[in-house]
Each structure stands twice: as C-alpha cells, then as structure tokens.
Amino acid sequence: MEEWKSMVYLATPVMRDLDTMVLTGLYINDLSMHDFSRDMVLAGQQQSAELKLALDQELQKSRQLEESMRKLDIEMKRTDELLYQMIPKTVADQLRSGETSVNTCQYFESVTILFSDVVSFTEICSRITPMEVVSMLNSMYSLFDELTEKHGVYKVETIGDAYMVVSGAPEPEPNHSEKVCEMALAMVKVIGDLKDPSTGKSLKIRVGA
C-alpha cells in the first residue's frame, strides 16, 4: 500500500459541561483520553455548580436584606408613633433635621388648654383590681385620642386619670377656644360608653379649660 502524503487530524468536540454533552448525545467516555477534553468538561461542570451556588447565596442574602429593610421600616414607623406621642411632630422633625432644642422653642400669643379627670377615680380604684384600672384608663384614653385627631387639638400628657390637651400650639390656631370647647363636649359624650367595672354604671368626668 502506497504511503499517503497527508496528515490526519482527529477533532475533539468542545463541551462546556456535562449538561451540554447530554443534550448532544455524548458521554464522558466518548472524549479523548489523550488530551484535556475530559478535564475541561469536568472543570466546567464544577465551575457551573460553584457559580450556581454563589448565585443562590446572593439571592438568599438579597431576600434577607429585603426582609431586614421591611422590619426596619416597621420599627421606624413605631418609633415615629411613640416619638410623636411624646413631643409635637413639628418639633420632632426639627430635631431630626439637626436643629438644637433651643431653636425649637416658640412663643404663642394665645392658646386654650383643657384638663379632665374621672369623677371618684380614687374610690373606683379601691374597688377594682390594678389590671382593671389599666384597662379602664386605656379604653378611655383610646377614645380621647381619637377625638384629638377629629377636633385638631394636641394631647400634651396623661397623668393617672388626668388628660391634658391644647389648641393653638404647637400649630397656631385662631379658633383654639372653639376647638377645645368642641373637644370637651365630645369627651363628656363618649365617656358614657365606658362603665365602672365595679358597679356597671357609666363613668363621669370633670372637664375644665
């Protein structure tokens, strides 16, 4: 047989990973043992697995970060609600913006202040448990707090059974006396919905301005 004056090149398919091989109908033993074809496929498979793991970890971190941000947003809203119950919103916003406490002080020419307390509160407390006292006051203050929003007055503080609101501050209000009178009448009206736990009779309050 005459010698051929030619060279023969045996090609090897380039595969990224085992999944690509399966799609083309090849297997690892179909690749040449005399080059790095098998090593490249196996290395590609390992790299794909590591990349997928890294992506999964990043996705998990992203979800955890989103959940943390959601919880942080909820806590910030709760903090704002508590802060606004302690000091006026305008003052709180000024302090947050970097103002000193002295710069938040204001002078108001005319305001109207309302005070209220429960009639025979000490006597009522002597007949009921401490938890009943807390529940009664919480129910009463919840009703009054709703009225402050409705009538546009500001709750200054609560001490025991005493409830104090003001109109004309911290936001100027030309009709502050009228607003406080409306608030007082509304308080007297809604207090009838609450009962003395010891007698079942409606509570009564004293209101002054």
PDB file of C-alpha atoms in Angstrom:
ATOM      1  CA  MET A   1       0.000   0.000   0.000  1.00  0.00           C
ATOM      2  CA  GLU A   2       1.467   3.273  -1.060  1.00  0.00           C
ATOM      3  CA  GLU A   3       2.254   5.788   1.638  1.00  0.00           C
ATOM      4  CA  TRP A   4      -0.135   8.731   1.748  1.00  0.00           C
ATOM      5  CA  LYS A   5       1.429  12.115   1.668  1.00  0.00           C
ATOM      6  CA  SER A   6      -1.065  13.596   4.106  1.00  0.00           C
ATOM      7  CA  MET A   7      -1.782  14.202   7.773  1.00  0.00           C
ATOM      8  CA  VAL A   8      -4.899  13.304   9.679  1.00  0.00           C
ATOM      9  CA  TYR A   9      -6.282  15.492  12.462  1.00  0.00           C
ATOM     10  CA  LEU A  10      -8.783  13.951  14.882  1.00  0.00           C
ATOM     11  CA  ALA A  11     -11.068  16.691  16.155  1.00  0.00           C
ATOM     12  CA  THR A  12     -12.477  16.719  19.678  1.00  0.00           C
ATOM     13  CA  PRO A  13     -15.801  18.407  20.441  1.00  0.00           C
ATOM     14  CA  VAL A  14     -15.603  21.288  22.900  1.00  0.00           C
ATOM     15  CA  MET A  15     -18.190  20.924  25.642  1.00  0.00           C
ATOM     16  CA  ARG A  16     -18.786  23.405  28.448  1.00  0.00           C
ATOM     17  CA  ASP A  17     -20.241  20.920  30.902  1.00  0.00           C
ATOM     18  CA  LEU A  18     -21.988  17.581  31.286  1.00  0.00           C
ATOM     19  CA  ASP A  19     -25.425  19.039  30.568  1.00  0.00           C
ATOM     20  CA  THR A  20     -24.258  20.192  27.145  1.00  0.00           C
ATOM     21  CA  MET A  21     -22.846  16.725  26.457  1.00  0.00           C
ATOM     22  CA  VAL A  22     -26.144  15.047  27.359  1.00  0.00           C
ATOM     23  CA  LEU A  23     -28.036  17.348  25.003  1.00  0.00           C
ATOM     24  CA  THR A  24     -25.726  16.372  22.131  1.00  0.00           C
ATOM     25  CA  GLY A  25     -25.915  12.648  22.938  1.00  0.00           C
ATOM     26  CA  LEU A  26     -22.317  12.307  24.089  1.00  0.00           C
ATOM     27  CA  TYR A  27     -20.834  10.887  27.271  1.00  0.00           C
ATOM     28  CA  ILE A  28     -17.575  11.493  29.070  1.00  0.00           C
ATOM     29  CA  ASN A  29     -16.040   8.273  27.724  1.00  0.00           C
ATOM     30  CA  ASP A  30     -16.671   9.499  24.158  1.00  0.00           C
ATOM     31  CA  LEU A  31     -13.986  12.127  24.640  1.00  0.00           C
ATOM     32  CA  SER A  32     -10.333  11.518  24.008  1.00  0.00           C
ATOM     33  CA  MET A  33      -8.193  10.211  26.832  1.00  0.00           C
ATOM     34  CA  HIS A  34      -5.068  11.779  25.360  1.00  0.00           C
ATOM     35  CA  ASP A  35      -5.874  15.469  25.755  1.00  0.00           C
ATOM     36  CA  PHE A  36      -7.601  17.715  28.267  1.00  0.00           C
ATOM     37  CA  SER A  37     -11.127  17.370  26.849  1.00  0.00           C
ATOM     38  CA  ARG A  38     -12.425  15.352  29.770  1.00  0.00           C
ATOM     39  CA  ASP A  39     -10.727  17.628  32.299  1.00  0.00           C
ATOM     40  CA  MET A  40     -12.235  20.716  30.667  1.00  0.00           C
ATOM     41  CA  VAL A  41     -15.753  19.293  30.778  1.00  0.00           C
ATOM     42  CA  LEU A  42     -15.445  18.250  34.408  1.00  0.00           C
ATOM     43  CA  ALA A  43     -13.892  21.603  35.324  1.00  0.00           C
ATOM     44  CA  GLY A  44     -16.733  23.388  33.539  1.00  0.00           C
ATOM     45  CA  GLN A  45     -19.261  21.313  35.450  1.00  0.00           C
ATOM     46  CA  GLN A  46     -17.578  22.200  38.738  1.00  0.00           C
ATOM     47  CA  GLN A  47     -17.445  25.874  37.785  1.00  0.00           C
ATOM     48  CA  SER A  48     -21.149  25.856  36.877  1.00  0.00           C
ATOM     49  CA  ALA A  49     -22.022  24.268  40.215  1.00  0.00           C
ATOM     50  CA  GLU A  50     -19.933  26.818  42.104  1.00  0.00           C
ATOM     51  CA  LEU A  51     -21.463  29.686  40.130  1.00  0.00           C
ATOM     52  CA  LYS A  52     -24.994  28.422  40.810  1.00  0.00           C
ATOM     53  CA  LEU A  53     -24.182  28.082  44.499  1.00  0.00           C
ATOM     54  CA  ALA A  54     -22.793  31.617  44.577  1.00  0.00           C
ATOM     55  CA  LEU A  55     -25.898  32.967  42.811  1.00  0.00           C
ATOM     56  CA  ASP A  56     -28.180  31.111  45.223  1.00  0.00           C
ATOM     57  CA  GLN A  57     -26.267  32.553  48.173  1.00  0.00           C
ATOM     58  CA  GLU A  58     -26.504  36.072  46.755  1.00  0.00           C
ATOM     59  CA  LEU A  59     -30.230  35.615  46.168  1.00  0.00           C
ATOM     60  CA  GLN A  60     -30.672  34.446  49.749  1.00  0.00           C
ATOM     61  CA  LYS A  61     -28.695  37.436  51.029  1.00  0.00           C
ATOM     62  CA  SER A  62     -30.838  39.749  48.893  1.00  0.00           C
ATOM     63  CA  ARG A  63     -34.023  38.271  50.334  1.00  0.00           C
ATOM     64  CA  GLN A  64     -32.665  38.561  53.862  1.00  0.00           C
ATOM     65  CA  LEU A  65     -31.726  42.183  53.205  1.00  0.00           C
ATOM     66  CA  GLU A  66     -35.217  42.942  51.875  1.00  0.00           C
ATOM     67  CA  GLU A  67     -36.771  41.333  54.952  1.00  0.00           C
ATOM     68  CA  SER A  68     -34.440  43.298  57.241  1.00  0.00           C
ATOM     69  CA  MET A  69     -35.342  46.540  55.454  1.00  0.00           C
ATOM     70  CA  ARG A  70     -39.052  45.727  55.800  1.00  0.00           C
ATOM     71  CA  LYS A  71     -38.679  45.075  59.533  1.00  0.00           C
ATOM     72  CA  LEU A  72     -36.576  48.228  59.910  1.00  0.00           C
ATOM     73  CA  ASP A  73     -39.279  50.263  58.174  1.00  0.00           C
ATOM     74  CA  ILE A  74     -41.906  48.866  60.558  1.00  0.00           C
ATOM     75  CA  GLU A  75     -39.750  49.660  63.603  1.00  0.00           C
ATOM     76  CA  MET A  76     -39.060  53.182  62.329  1.00  0.00           C
ATOM     77  CA  LYS A  77     -42.800  53.785  61.962  1.00  0.00           C
ATOM     78  CA  ARG A  78     -43.353  52.522  65.502  1.00  0.00           C
ATOM     79  CA  THR A  79     -40.576  54.778  66.743  1.00  0.00           C
ATOM     80  CA  ASP A  80     -42.160  57.746  64.971  1.00  0.00           C
ATOM     81  CA  GLU A  81     -45.545  56.979  66.522  1.00  0.00           C
ATOM     82  CA  LEU A  82     -44.036  56.819  70.009  1.00  0.00           C
ATOM     83  CA  LEU A  83     -41.980  59.961  69.420  1.00  0.00           C
ATOM     84  CA  TYR A  84     -44.990  61.934  68.167  1.00  0.00           C
ATOM     85  CA  GLN A  85     -46.878  60.901  71.301  1.00  0.00           C
ATOM     86  CA  MET A  86     -44.141  62.438  73.439  1.00  0.00           C
ATOM     87  CA  ILE A  87     -43.390  65.655  71.546  1.00  0.00           C
ATOM     88  CA  PRO A  88     -45.120  67.532  68.702  1.00  0.00           C
ATOM     89  CA  LYS A  89     -44.417  66.251  65.200  1.00  0.00           C
ATOM     90  CA  THR A  90     -43.090  69.634  64.066  1.00  0.00           C
ATOM     91  CA  VAL A  91     -40.598  69.686  66.945  1.00  0.00           C
ATOM     92  CA  ALA A  92     -39.537  66.088  66.309  1.00  0.00           C
ATOM     93  CA  ASP A  93     -38.942  66.826  62.632  1.00  0.00           C
ATOM     94  CA  GLN A  94     -36.867  69.900  63.506  1.00  0.00           C
ATOM     95  CA  LEU A  95     -34.694  67.896  65.903  1.00  0.00           C
ATOM     96  CA  ARG A  96     -34.166  65.241  63.257  1.00  0.00           C
ATOM     97  CA  SER A  97     -33.067  67.846  60.740  1.00  0.00           C
ATOM     98  CA  GLY A  98     -30.293  68.935  63.111  1.00  0.00           C
ATOM     99  CA  GLU A  99     -31.919  71.836  64.948  1.00  0.00           C
ATOM    100  CA  THR A 100     -30.919  72.336  68.564  1.00  0.00           C
ATOM    101  CA  SER A 101     -33.575  72.016  71.251  1.00  0.00           C
ATOM    102  CA  VAL A 102     -33.340  75.757  71.937  1.00  0.00           C
ATOM    103  CA  ASN A 103     -34.154  76.594  68.322  1.00  0.00           C
ATOM    104  CA  THR A 104     -37.362  74.559  68.507  1.00  0.00           C
ATOM    105  CA  CYS A 105     -38.789  76.796  71.219  1.00  0.00           C
ATOM    106  CA  GLN A 106     -41.673  79.014  70.119  1.00  0.00           C
ATOM    107  CA  TYR A 107     -43.859  81.697  71.677  1.00  0.00           C
ATOM    108  CA  PHE A 108     -47.635  81.562  71.203  1.00  0.00           C
ATOM    109  CA  GLU A 109     -49.669  84.643  71.964  1.00  0.00           C
ATOM    110  CA  SER A 110     -52.882  82.829  72.838  1.00  0.00           C
ATOM    111  CA  VAL A 111     -53.789  79.170  73.384  1.00  0.00           C
ATOM    112  CA  THR A 112     -56.511  77.213  75.168  1.00  0.00           C
ATOM    113  CA  ILE A 113     -55.685  74.287  77.457  1.00  0.00           C
ATOM    114  CA  LEU A 114     -58.111  71.574  78.563  1.00  0.00           C
ATOM    115  CA  PHE A 115     -57.864  69.385  81.655  1.00  0.00           C
ATOM    116  CA  SER A 116     -60.086  66.458  82.567  1.00  0.00           C
ATOM    117  CA  ASP A 117     -60.237  63.781  85.245  1.00  0.00           C
ATOM    118  CA  VAL A 118     -62.546  60.951  86.285  1.00  0.00           C
ATOM    119  CA  VAL A 119     -65.128  61.641  88.984  1.00  0.00           C
ATOM    120  CA  SER A 120     -64.475  59.488  92.117  1.00  0.00           C
ATOM    121  CA  PHE A 121     -61.444  57.917  90.468  1.00  0.00           C
ATOM    122  CA  THR A 122     -59.736  57.054  93.774  1.00  0.00           C
ATOM    123  CA  GLU A 123     -62.888  55.413  95.085  1.00  0.00           C
ATOM    124  CA  ILE A 124     -63.332  53.409  91.879  1.00  0.00           C
ATOM    125  CA  CYS A 125     -59.728  52.197  92.026  1.00  0.00           C
ATOM    126  CA  SER A 126     -60.235  50.956  95.589  1.00  0.00           C
ATOM    127  CA  ARG A 127     -62.973  48.593  94.386  1.00  0.00           C
ATOM    128  CA  ILE A 128     -61.264  47.053  91.346  1.00  0.00           C
ATOM    129  CA  THR A 129     -58.014  45.265  90.524  1.00  0.00           C
ATOM    130  CA  PRO A 130     -54.936  47.075  89.148  1.00  0.00           C
ATOM    131  CA  MET A 131     -55.397  45.397  85.758  1.00  0.00           C
ATOM    132  CA  GLU A 132     -58.994  46.614  85.620  1.00  0.00           C
ATOM    133  CA  VAL A 133     -57.751  50.144  86.330  1.00  0.00           C
ATOM    134  CA  VAL A 134     -55.230  49.900  83.487  1.00  0.00           C
ATOM    135  CA  SER A 135     -57.854  48.502  81.116  1.00  0.00           C
ATOM    136  CA  MET A 136     -60.358  51.224  82.028  1.00  0.00           C
ATOM    137  CA  LEU A 137     -57.844  54.044  81.523  1.00  0.00           C
ATOM    138  CA  ASN A 138     -56.571  52.536  78.279  1.00  0.00           C
ATOM    139  CA  SER A 139     -60.109  52.376  76.885  1.00  0.00           C
ATOM    140  CA  MET A 140     -60.811  55.955  77.958  1.00  0.00           C
ATOM    141  CA  TYR A 141     -57.590  57.369  76.538  1.00  0.00           C
ATOM    142  CA  SER A 142     -58.084  55.493  73.260  1.00  0.00           C
ATOM    143  CA  LEU A 143     -61.452  57.241  72.844  1.00  0.00           C
ATOM    144  CA  PHE A 144     -59.967  60.623  73.762  1.00  0.00           C
ATOM    145  CA  ASP A 145     -57.011  60.145  71.395  1.00  0.00           C
ATOM    146  CA  GLU A 146     -59.426  59.601  68.510  1.00  0.00           C
ATOM    147  CA  LEU A 147     -61.191  62.835  69.444  1.00  0.00           C
ATOM    148  CA  THR A 148     -57.923  64.811  69.402  1.00  0.00           C
ATOM    149  CA  GLU A 149     -57.432  63.769  65.771  1.00  0.00           C
ATOM    150  CA  LYS A 150     -61.026  64.596  64.902  1.00  0.00           C
ATOM    151  CA  HIS A 151     -61.036  68.065  66.502  1.00  0.00           C
ATOM    152  CA  GLY A 152     -57.457  69.043  65.654  1.00  0.00           C
ATOM    153  CA  VAL A 153     -56.128  69.526  69.182  1.00  0.00           C
ATOM    154  CA  TYR A 154     -52.815  68.325  70.604  1.00  0.00           C
ATOM    155  CA  LYS A 155     -52.564  65.891  73.520  1.00  0.00           C
ATOM    156  CA  VAL A 156     -49.965  67.234  75.931  1.00  0.00           C
ATOM    157  CA  GLU A 157     -49.875  64.447  78.509  1.00  0.00           C
ATOM    158  CA  THR A 158     -51.787  61.979  80.661  1.00  0.00           C
ATOM    159  CA  ILE A 159     -51.115  61.540  84.375  1.00  0.00           C
ATOM    160  CA  GLY A 160     -53.203  58.935  86.148  1.00  0.00           C
ATOM    161  CA  ASP A 161     -56.784  59.738  85.206  1.00  0.00           C
ATOM    162  CA  ALA A 162     -55.906  63.307  84.139  1.00  0.00           C
ATOM    163  CA  TYR A 163     -55.955  64.146  80.431  1.00  0.00           C
ATOM    164  CA  MET A 164     -54.497  67.394  79.074  1.00  0.00           C
ATOM    165  CA  VAL A 165     -54.831  68.845  75.566  1.00  0.00           C
ATOM    166  CA  VAL A 166     -54.075  72.213  73.981  1.00  0.00           C
ATOM    167  CA  SER A 167     -55.223  74.104  70.898  1.00  0.00           C
ATOM    168  CA  GLY A 168     -53.270  76.984  69.386  1.00  0.00           C
ATOM    169  CA  ALA A 169     -49.958  75.183  69.899  1.00  0.00           C
ATOM    170  CA  PRO A 170     -47.725  73.729  68.583  1.00  0.00           C
ATOM    171  CA  GLU A 171     -49.598  74.838  65.446  1.00  0.00           C
ATOM    172  CA  PRO A 172     -51.189  78.318  65.594  1.00  0.00           C
ATOM    173  CA  GLU A 173     -54.989  78.152  65.554  1.00  0.00           C
ATOM    174  CA  PRO A 174     -57.185  81.294  65.547  1.00  0.00           C
ATOM    175  CA  ASN A 175     -60.243  79.330  66.741  1.00  0.00           C
ATOM    176  CA  HIS A 176     -58.441  77.483  69.536  1.00  0.00           C
ATOM    177  CA  SER A 177     -61.106  78.167  72.177  1.00  0.00           C
ATOM    178  CA  GLU A 178     -63.859  76.852  69.926  1.00  0.00           C
ATOM    179  CA  LYS A 179     -61.920  73.690  69.147  1.00  0.00           C
ATOM    180  CA  VAL A 180     -61.282  72.989  72.832  1.00  0.00           C
ATOM    181  CA  CYS A 181     -64.970  73.504  73.665  1.00  0.00           C
ATOM    182  CA  GLU A 182     -65.942  71.050  70.938  1.00  0.00           C
ATOM    183  CA  MET A 183     -63.374  68.610  72.279  1.00  0.00           C
ATOM    184  CA  ALA A 184     -64.742  68.952  75.822  1.00  0.00           C
ATOM    185  CA  LEU A 185     -68.336  68.310  74.756  1.00  0.00           C
ATOM    186  CA  ALA A 186     -67.254  65.276  72.734  1.00  0.00           C
ATOM    187  CA  MET A 187     -65.325  63.872  75.712  1.00  0.00           C
ATOM    188  CA  VAL A 188     -68.344  64.206  78.004  1.00  0.00           C
ATOM    189  CA  LYS A 189     -70.459  62.432  75.397  1.00  0.00           C
ATOM    190  CA  VAL A 190     -68.194  59.441  74.716  1.00  0.00           C
ATOM    191  CA  ILE A 191     -67.314  58.788  78.358  1.00  0.00           C
ATOM    192  CA  GLY A 192     -70.834  57.472  78.825  1.00  0.00           C
ATOM    193  CA  ASP A 193     -69.864  54.459  76.722  1.00  0.00           C
ATOM    194  CA  LEU A 194     -67.399  53.340  79.416  1.00  0.00           C
ATOM    195  CA  LYS A 195     -68.549  51.611  82.577  1.00  0.00           C
ATOM    196  CA  ASP A 196     -67.268  51.476  86.134  1.00  0.00           C
ATOM    197  CA  PRO A 197     -66.067  47.836  86.389  1.00  0.00           C
ATOM    198  CA  SER A 198     -67.273  47.618  89.997  1.00  0.00           C
ATOM    199  CA  THR A 199     -70.814  48.970  89.546  1.00  0.00           C
ATOM    200  CA  GLY A 200     -71.534  48.786  85.820  1.00  0.00           C
ATOM    201  CA  LYS A 201     -72.562  52.446  85.812  1.00  0.00           C
ATOM    202  CA  SER A 202     -71.261  54.905  83.225  1.00  0.00           C
ATOM    203  CA  LEU A 203     -68.101  56.803  84.091  1.00  0.00           C
ATOM    204  CA  LYS A 204     -68.236  60.556  84.584  1.00  0.00           C
ATOM    205  CA  ILE A 205     -65.506  63.129  84.022  1.00  0.00           C
ATOM    206  CA  ARG A 206     -64.818  66.720  85.010  1.00  0.00           C
ATOM    207  CA  VAL A 207     -63.589  68.969  82.211  1.00  0.00           C
ATOM    208  CA  GLY A 208     -62.115  72.445  82.565  1.00  0.00           C
ATOM    209  CA  ALA A 209     -60.267  74.876  80.320  1.00  0.00           C
TER     210      ALA A 209
END
